[in-house]
Amino acid sequence: QVRVKETGGGLVQAGNSLTLSCTAQSGTFSPYGASWWRQVPGKEREFVGTIDWGNGGTWYADSAWGRFRISRDKAGGILWLLFNNPQPEDTAVYYCAGASTAENYYSRRYDIWGQGTQVTVSP
């Protein structure tokens, strides 16, 4: 089973763009589809958006349209999340996830998870 790790988190000032990356710790990250999620303490993990690894098609949660952009390097096995104009309410732990099969992807059952990276947005 591939293990993945998120990088790029930290403290960012509101309005300054930020990019998170997700790569494999061993092997190559090559899921059927991948996604980004985020979680604030005391709340459920929230879906941000997803990407079809094969054709690069993306889909976002309603609250994420126009504010985040997901992309991937298919050959290199890298997943990215670009924040456009982050705000303090975007402060959370951000997770990348992969679905290893088409069945899992279309059922939104992600079976590859990173440990998360903290993003803190200051006013």
Short mmCIF file of N, CA and C in Angstrom, two decimals:
data_model
loop_
_atom_site.label_atom_id
_atom_site.label_comp_id
_atom_site.label_asym_id
_atom_site.label_seq_id
_atom_site.Cartn_x
_atom_site.Cartn_y
_atom_site.Cartn_z
N GLN A 1 0.84 -1.19 0.00
CA GLN A 1 0.00 0.00 0.00
C GLN A 1 0.88 1.24 0.00
N VAL A 2 0.62 2.15 -0.92
CA VAL A 2 1.39 3.39 -0.99
C VAL A 2 1.05 4.27 0.19
N ARG A 3 2.08 4.87 0.76
CA ARG A 3 1.86 5.88 1.81
C ARG A 3 2.19 7.24 1.22
N VAL A 4 1.36 8.22 1.54
CA VAL A 4 1.57 9.55 1.00
C VAL A 4 1.76 10.56 2.13
N LYS A 5 2.36 11.68 1.76
CA LYS A 5 2.65 12.71 2.74
C LYS A 5 2.37 14.08 2.15
N GLU A 6 1.73 14.92 2.95
CA GLU A 6 1.46 16.28 2.52
C GLU A 6 2.59 17.20 2.98
N THR A 7 2.92 18.15 2.16
CA THR A 7 3.90 19.17 2.52
C THR A 7 3.40 20.53 2.06
N GLY A 8 4.02 21.55 2.61
CA GLY A 8 3.69 22.91 2.20
C GLY A 8 2.83 23.68 3.16
N GLY A 9 2.41 23.03 4.24
CA GLY A 9 1.59 23.74 5.22
C GLY A 9 2.42 24.71 6.04
N GLY A 10 1.75 25.48 6.87
CA GLY A 10 2.41 26.44 7.74
C GLY A 10 1.55 27.66 7.93
N LEU A 11 2.20 28.75 8.26
CA LEU A 11 1.50 30.01 8.52
C LEU A 11 1.53 30.86 7.25
N VAL A 12 0.36 31.35 6.87
CA VAL A 12 0.27 32.21 5.69
C VAL A 12 -0.65 33.37 6.02
N GLN A 13 -0.33 34.51 5.48
CA GLN A 13 -1.16 35.69 5.70
C GLN A 13 -2.34 35.66 4.73
N ALA A 14 -3.47 36.09 5.21
CA ALA A 14 -4.66 36.11 4.37
C ALA A 14 -4.38 36.85 3.08
N GLY A 15 -4.85 36.25 1.99
CA GLY A 15 -4.67 36.86 0.69
C GLY A 15 -3.45 36.38 -0.06
N ASN A 16 -2.50 35.79 0.65
CA ASN A 16 -1.30 35.26 -0.01
C ASN A 16 -1.55 33.82 -0.42
N SER A 17 -1.28 33.50 -1.67
CA SER A 17 -1.55 32.15 -2.14
C SER A 17 -0.61 31.14 -1.50
N LEU A 18 -1.07 29.90 -1.45
CA LEU A 18 -0.32 28.81 -0.84
C LEU A 18 -0.58 27.55 -1.64
N THR A 19 0.45 26.74 -1.80
CA THR A 19 0.29 25.47 -2.50
C THR A 19 0.72 24.32 -1.62
N LEU A 20 -0.14 23.35 -1.47
CA LEU A 20 0.20 22.12 -0.77
C LEU A 20 0.53 21.04 -1.79
N SER A 21 1.43 20.15 -1.40
CA SER A 21 1.79 19.03 -2.26
C SER A 21 1.53 17.72 -1.54
N CYS A 22 1.34 16.69 -2.31
CA CYS A 22 1.14 15.35 -1.77
C CYS A 22 1.94 14.40 -2.64
N THR A 23 2.85 13.68 -2.01
CA THR A 23 3.69 12.74 -2.74
C THR A 23 3.78 11.43 -1.98
N ALA A 24 4.25 10.40 -2.65
CA ALA A 24 4.40 9.10 -2.01
C ALA A 24 5.66 9.08 -1.16
N GLN A 25 5.55 8.46 0.01
CA GLN A 25 6.72 8.26 0.86
C GLN A 25 7.52 7.05 0.37
N SER A 26 6.85 6.14 -0.29
CA SER A 26 7.53 5.01 -0.90
C SER A 26 6.71 4.61 -2.11
N GLY A 27 7.37 4.15 -3.14
CA GLY A 27 6.67 3.81 -4.36
C GLY A 27 6.22 5.05 -5.10
N THR A 28 5.22 4.91 -5.93
CA THR A 28 4.68 6.01 -6.73
C THR A 28 3.19 6.17 -6.45
N PHE A 29 2.80 7.41 -6.26
CA PHE A 29 1.39 7.72 -6.04
C PHE A 29 0.71 7.76 -7.38
N SER A 30 -0.10 6.77 -7.65
CA SER A 30 -0.77 6.68 -8.94
C SER A 30 -2.18 6.13 -8.72
N PRO A 31 -3.02 6.91 -8.07
CA PRO A 31 -4.36 6.42 -7.76
C PRO A 31 -5.27 6.51 -8.96
N TYR A 32 -6.47 5.99 -8.88
CA TYR A 32 -7.47 6.21 -9.91
C TYR A 32 -7.97 7.64 -9.82
N GLY A 33 -8.12 8.11 -8.61
CA GLY A 33 -8.51 9.50 -8.37
C GLY A 33 -7.98 9.94 -7.03
N ALA A 34 -7.86 11.23 -6.83
CA ALA A 34 -7.32 11.76 -5.59
C ALA A 34 -8.13 12.96 -5.15
N SER A 35 -7.98 13.31 -3.89
CA SER A 35 -8.77 14.41 -3.36
C SER A 35 -8.04 15.11 -2.23
N TRP A 36 -8.56 16.25 -1.88
CA TRP A 36 -8.10 16.99 -0.72
C TRP A 36 -9.27 17.16 0.24
N TRP A 37 -8.95 17.06 1.52
CA TRP A 37 -9.92 17.23 2.59
C TRP A 37 -9.30 18.15 3.63
N ARG A 38 -10.12 18.66 4.50
CA ARG A 38 -9.59 19.46 5.60
C ARG A 38 -10.44 19.23 6.84
N GLN A 39 -9.80 19.49 7.99
CA GLN A 39 -10.51 19.26 9.25
C GLN A 39 -10.09 20.29 10.29
N VAL A 40 -11.09 20.84 10.94
CA VAL A 40 -10.90 21.76 12.05
C VAL A 40 -11.19 20.99 13.32
N PRO A 41 -10.43 21.19 14.39
CA PRO A 41 -10.71 20.47 15.65
C PRO A 41 -12.16 20.58 16.07
N GLY A 42 -12.73 19.45 16.40
CA GLY A 42 -14.11 19.42 16.85
C GLY A 42 -15.13 19.32 15.75
N LYS A 43 -14.66 19.32 14.49
CA LYS A 43 -15.60 19.21 13.37
C LYS A 43 -15.23 18.02 12.50
N GLU A 44 -16.18 17.60 11.69
CA GLU A 44 -15.94 16.48 10.78
C GLU A 44 -15.00 16.90 9.66
N ARG A 45 -14.33 15.90 9.12
CA ARG A 45 -13.46 16.16 7.98
C ARG A 45 -14.32 16.62 6.80
N GLU A 46 -13.85 17.67 6.13
CA GLU A 46 -14.62 18.32 5.07
C GLU A 46 -13.96 18.09 3.72
N PHE A 47 -14.75 17.70 2.76
CA PHE A 47 -14.27 17.49 1.40
C PHE A 47 -14.00 18.83 0.73
N VAL A 48 -12.83 18.94 0.07
CA VAL A 48 -12.49 20.18 -0.64
C VAL A 48 -12.69 20.00 -2.15
N GLY A 49 -12.09 18.95 -2.69
CA GLY A 49 -12.21 18.72 -4.12
C GLY A 49 -11.50 17.45 -4.52
N THR A 50 -11.71 17.06 -5.76
CA THR A 50 -11.15 15.80 -6.23
C THR A 50 -10.67 15.94 -7.68
N ILE A 51 -9.80 15.02 -8.08
CA ILE A 51 -9.28 15.02 -9.44
C ILE A 51 -9.21 13.60 -9.96
N ASP A 52 -9.65 13.43 -11.18
CA ASP A 52 -9.50 12.15 -11.87
C ASP A 52 -8.05 12.06 -12.33
N TRP A 53 -7.34 11.06 -11.82
CA TRP A 53 -5.90 11.01 -12.11
C TRP A 53 -5.64 10.81 -13.59
N GLY A 54 -6.50 10.12 -14.26
CA GLY A 54 -6.27 9.81 -15.67
C GLY A 54 -6.47 11.01 -16.58
N ASN A 55 -7.64 11.65 -16.50
CA ASN A 55 -7.94 12.74 -17.44
C ASN A 55 -7.79 14.12 -16.84
N GLY A 56 -7.49 14.19 -15.53
CA GLY A 56 -7.26 15.47 -14.90
C GLY A 56 -8.52 16.26 -14.59
N GLY A 57 -9.68 15.69 -14.81
CA GLY A 57 -10.91 16.39 -14.52
C GLY A 57 -11.06 16.64 -13.03
N THR A 58 -11.54 17.82 -12.67
CA THR A 58 -11.66 18.18 -11.26
C THR A 58 -13.09 18.52 -10.90
N TRP A 59 -13.38 18.38 -9.62
CA TRP A 59 -14.69 18.73 -9.09
C TRP A 59 -14.46 19.20 -7.67
N TYR A 60 -15.20 20.25 -7.27
CA TYR A 60 -14.98 20.86 -5.96
C TYR A 60 -16.27 20.94 -5.16
N ALA A 61 -16.10 21.00 -3.85
CA ALA A 61 -17.23 21.30 -2.98
C ALA A 61 -17.72 22.70 -3.31
N ASP A 62 -18.99 22.95 -3.07
CA ASP A 62 -19.58 24.26 -3.40
C ASP A 62 -18.77 25.41 -2.81
N SER A 63 -18.32 25.23 -1.57
CA SER A 63 -17.59 26.30 -0.89
C SER A 63 -16.19 26.49 -1.42
N ALA A 64 -15.73 25.56 -2.24
CA ALA A 64 -14.35 25.60 -2.70
C ALA A 64 -14.18 26.12 -4.13
N TRP A 65 -15.27 26.16 -4.89
CA TRP A 65 -15.18 26.61 -6.28
C TRP A 65 -14.59 28.02 -6.36
N GLY A 66 -13.57 28.15 -7.21
CA GLY A 66 -12.95 29.44 -7.42
C GLY A 66 -11.92 29.84 -6.38
N ARG A 67 -11.84 29.07 -5.29
CA ARG A 67 -10.93 29.42 -4.22
C ARG A 67 -9.77 28.44 -4.13
N PHE A 68 -9.98 27.24 -4.61
CA PHE A 68 -8.95 26.22 -4.60
C PHE A 68 -8.79 25.67 -6.01
N ARG A 69 -7.60 25.18 -6.29
CA ARG A 69 -7.40 24.51 -7.57
C ARG A 69 -6.56 23.26 -7.33
N ILE A 70 -7.06 22.15 -7.78
CA ILE A 70 -6.36 20.87 -7.63
C ILE A 70 -5.74 20.49 -8.97
N SER A 71 -4.51 20.04 -8.91
CA SER A 71 -3.84 19.57 -10.12
C SER A 71 -2.93 18.42 -9.75
N ARG A 72 -2.40 17.75 -10.76
CA ARG A 72 -1.51 16.62 -10.50
C ARG A 72 -0.49 16.50 -11.60
N ASP A 73 0.65 15.92 -11.23
CA ASP A 73 1.66 15.50 -12.18
C ASP A 73 1.47 14.00 -12.30
N LYS A 74 0.84 13.59 -13.37
CA LYS A 74 0.46 12.19 -13.49
C LYS A 74 1.67 11.28 -13.49
N ALA A 75 2.69 11.62 -14.23
CA ALA A 75 3.87 10.76 -14.34
C ALA A 75 4.70 10.80 -13.05
N GLY A 76 4.78 11.98 -12.45
CA GLY A 76 5.60 12.14 -11.27
C GLY A 76 4.92 11.74 -9.97
N GLY A 77 3.60 11.50 -10.04
CA GLY A 77 2.89 11.08 -8.84
C GLY A 77 2.75 12.17 -7.79
N ILE A 78 2.51 13.41 -8.23
CA ILE A 78 2.39 14.53 -7.30
C ILE A 78 0.99 15.13 -7.42
N LEU A 79 0.40 15.40 -6.29
CA LEU A 79 -0.90 16.05 -6.21
C LEU A 79 -0.70 17.41 -5.55
N TRP A 80 -1.38 18.43 -6.09
CA TRP A 80 -1.26 19.77 -5.52
C TRP A 80 -2.63 20.34 -5.18
N LEU A 81 -2.60 21.25 -4.20
CA LEU A 81 -3.77 22.06 -3.88
C LEU A 81 -3.30 23.50 -3.80
N LEU A 82 -3.83 24.32 -4.69
CA LEU A 82 -3.50 25.74 -4.69
C LEU A 82 -4.64 26.50 -4.01
N PHE A 83 -4.26 27.27 -3.00
CA PHE A 83 -5.21 28.17 -2.35
C PHE A 83 -5.16 29.51 -3.06
N ASN A 84 -6.28 30.00 -3.49
CA ASN A 84 -6.37 31.38 -3.98
C ASN A 84 -6.98 32.22 -2.87
N ASN A 85 -6.26 33.23 -2.44
CA ASN A 85 -6.80 34.17 -1.45
C ASN A 85 -7.29 33.46 -0.18
N PRO A 86 -6.42 32.74 0.51
CA PRO A 86 -6.87 32.06 1.74
C PRO A 86 -7.30 33.07 2.79
N GLN A 87 -8.23 32.63 3.61
CA GLN A 87 -8.78 33.45 4.69
C GLN A 87 -8.65 32.70 6.01
N PRO A 88 -8.75 33.43 7.14
CA PRO A 88 -8.59 32.76 8.44
C PRO A 88 -9.51 31.54 8.62
N GLU A 89 -10.69 31.57 8.02
CA GLU A 89 -11.59 30.43 8.16
C GLU A 89 -11.11 29.19 7.39
N ASP A 90 -10.06 29.34 6.61
CA ASP A 90 -9.46 28.19 5.92
C ASP A 90 -8.43 27.48 6.80
N THR A 91 -8.19 28.01 7.98
CA THR A 91 -7.26 27.36 8.91
C THR A 91 -7.77 25.97 9.26
N ALA A 92 -6.93 24.98 9.04
CA ALA A 92 -7.34 23.58 9.25
C ALA A 92 -6.14 22.69 8.99
N VAL A 93 -6.31 21.41 9.30
CA VAL A 93 -5.37 20.39 8.85
C VAL A 93 -5.86 19.89 7.51
N TYR A 94 -4.98 19.89 6.54
CA TYR A 94 -5.34 19.48 5.18
C TYR A 94 -4.76 18.11 4.87
N TYR A 95 -5.60 17.27 4.31
CA TYR A 95 -5.23 15.89 4.01
C TYR A 95 -5.37 15.62 2.51
N CYS A 96 -4.44 14.85 1.98
CA CYS A 96 -4.65 14.31 0.64
C CYS A 96 -5.08 12.86 0.77
N ALA A 97 -5.80 12.42 -0.21
CA ALA A 97 -6.32 11.05 -0.19
C ALA A 97 -6.38 10.52 -1.62
N GLY A 98 -6.21 9.22 -1.74
CA GLY A 98 -6.29 8.59 -3.04
C GLY A 98 -7.23 7.41 -3.02
N ALA A 99 -7.88 7.17 -4.15
CA ALA A 99 -8.71 5.99 -4.32
C ALA A 99 -7.99 5.07 -5.29
N SER A 100 -7.68 3.87 -4.83
CA SER A 100 -6.83 2.99 -5.64
C SER A 100 -7.57 2.30 -6.77
N THR A 101 -8.88 2.29 -6.73
CA THR A 101 -9.66 1.66 -7.79
C THR A 101 -10.77 2.59 -8.26
N ALA A 102 -11.28 2.31 -9.44
CA ALA A 102 -12.39 3.10 -9.96
C ALA A 102 -13.61 2.97 -9.06
N GLU A 103 -13.86 1.75 -8.57
CA GLU A 103 -15.01 1.54 -7.69
C GLU A 103 -14.90 2.42 -6.46
N ASN A 104 -13.71 2.43 -5.86
CA ASN A 104 -13.51 3.26 -4.68
C ASN A 104 -13.69 4.74 -5.02
N TYR A 105 -13.15 5.15 -6.14
CA TYR A 105 -13.20 6.57 -6.50
C TYR A 105 -14.64 7.03 -6.69
N TYR A 106 -15.39 6.29 -7.46
CA TYR A 106 -16.76 6.73 -7.74
C TYR A 106 -17.68 6.56 -6.55
N SER A 107 -17.23 5.74 -5.58
CA SER A 107 -17.96 5.61 -4.32
C SER A 107 -17.42 6.55 -3.26
N ARG A 108 -16.43 7.35 -3.63
CA ARG A 108 -15.76 8.26 -2.70
C ARG A 108 -15.24 7.52 -1.48
N ARG A 109 -14.72 6.31 -1.69
CA ARG A 109 -14.06 5.55 -0.63
C ARG A 109 -12.56 5.65 -0.87
N TYR A 110 -11.94 6.59 -0.18
CA TYR A 110 -10.52 6.81 -0.36
C TYR A 110 -9.76 5.91 0.60
N ASP A 111 -8.84 5.12 0.05
CA ASP A 111 -8.14 4.13 0.86
C ASP A 111 -6.67 4.46 1.05
N ILE A 112 -6.24 5.59 0.56
CA ILE A 112 -4.86 6.05 0.77
C ILE A 112 -4.95 7.44 1.38
N TRP A 113 -4.39 7.60 2.56
CA TRP A 113 -4.48 8.87 3.27
C TRP A 113 -3.12 9.32 3.76
N GLY A 114 -2.89 10.62 3.70
CA GLY A 114 -1.73 11.19 4.34
C GLY A 114 -2.05 11.52 5.79
N GLN A 115 -1.05 11.97 6.52
CA GLN A 115 -1.23 12.29 7.93
C GLN A 115 -1.69 13.73 8.15
N GLY A 116 -1.68 14.51 7.08
CA GLY A 116 -2.18 15.87 7.19
C GLY A 116 -1.09 16.89 7.42
N THR A 117 -1.37 18.10 6.99
CA THR A 117 -0.47 19.22 7.22
C THR A 117 -1.28 20.41 7.70
N GLN A 118 -0.79 21.07 8.74
CA GLN A 118 -1.52 22.19 9.32
C GLN A 118 -1.32 23.44 8.48
N VAL A 119 -2.41 24.10 8.17
CA VAL A 119 -2.38 25.40 7.51
C VAL A 119 -3.06 26.40 8.43
N THR A 120 -2.34 27.46 8.77
CA THR A 120 -2.90 28.51 9.61
C THR A 120 -2.86 29.82 8.83
N VAL A 121 -4.01 30.43 8.68
CA VAL A 121 -4.12 31.68 7.92
C VAL A 121 -4.33 32.82 8.90
N SER A 122 -3.41 33.75 8.91
CA SER A 122 -3.52 34.89 9.81
C SER A 122 -4.25 36.04 9.12
N PRO A 123 -4.95 36.87 9.90
CA PRO A 123 -5.70 37.99 9.29
C PRO A 123 -4.79 38.99 8.60
#
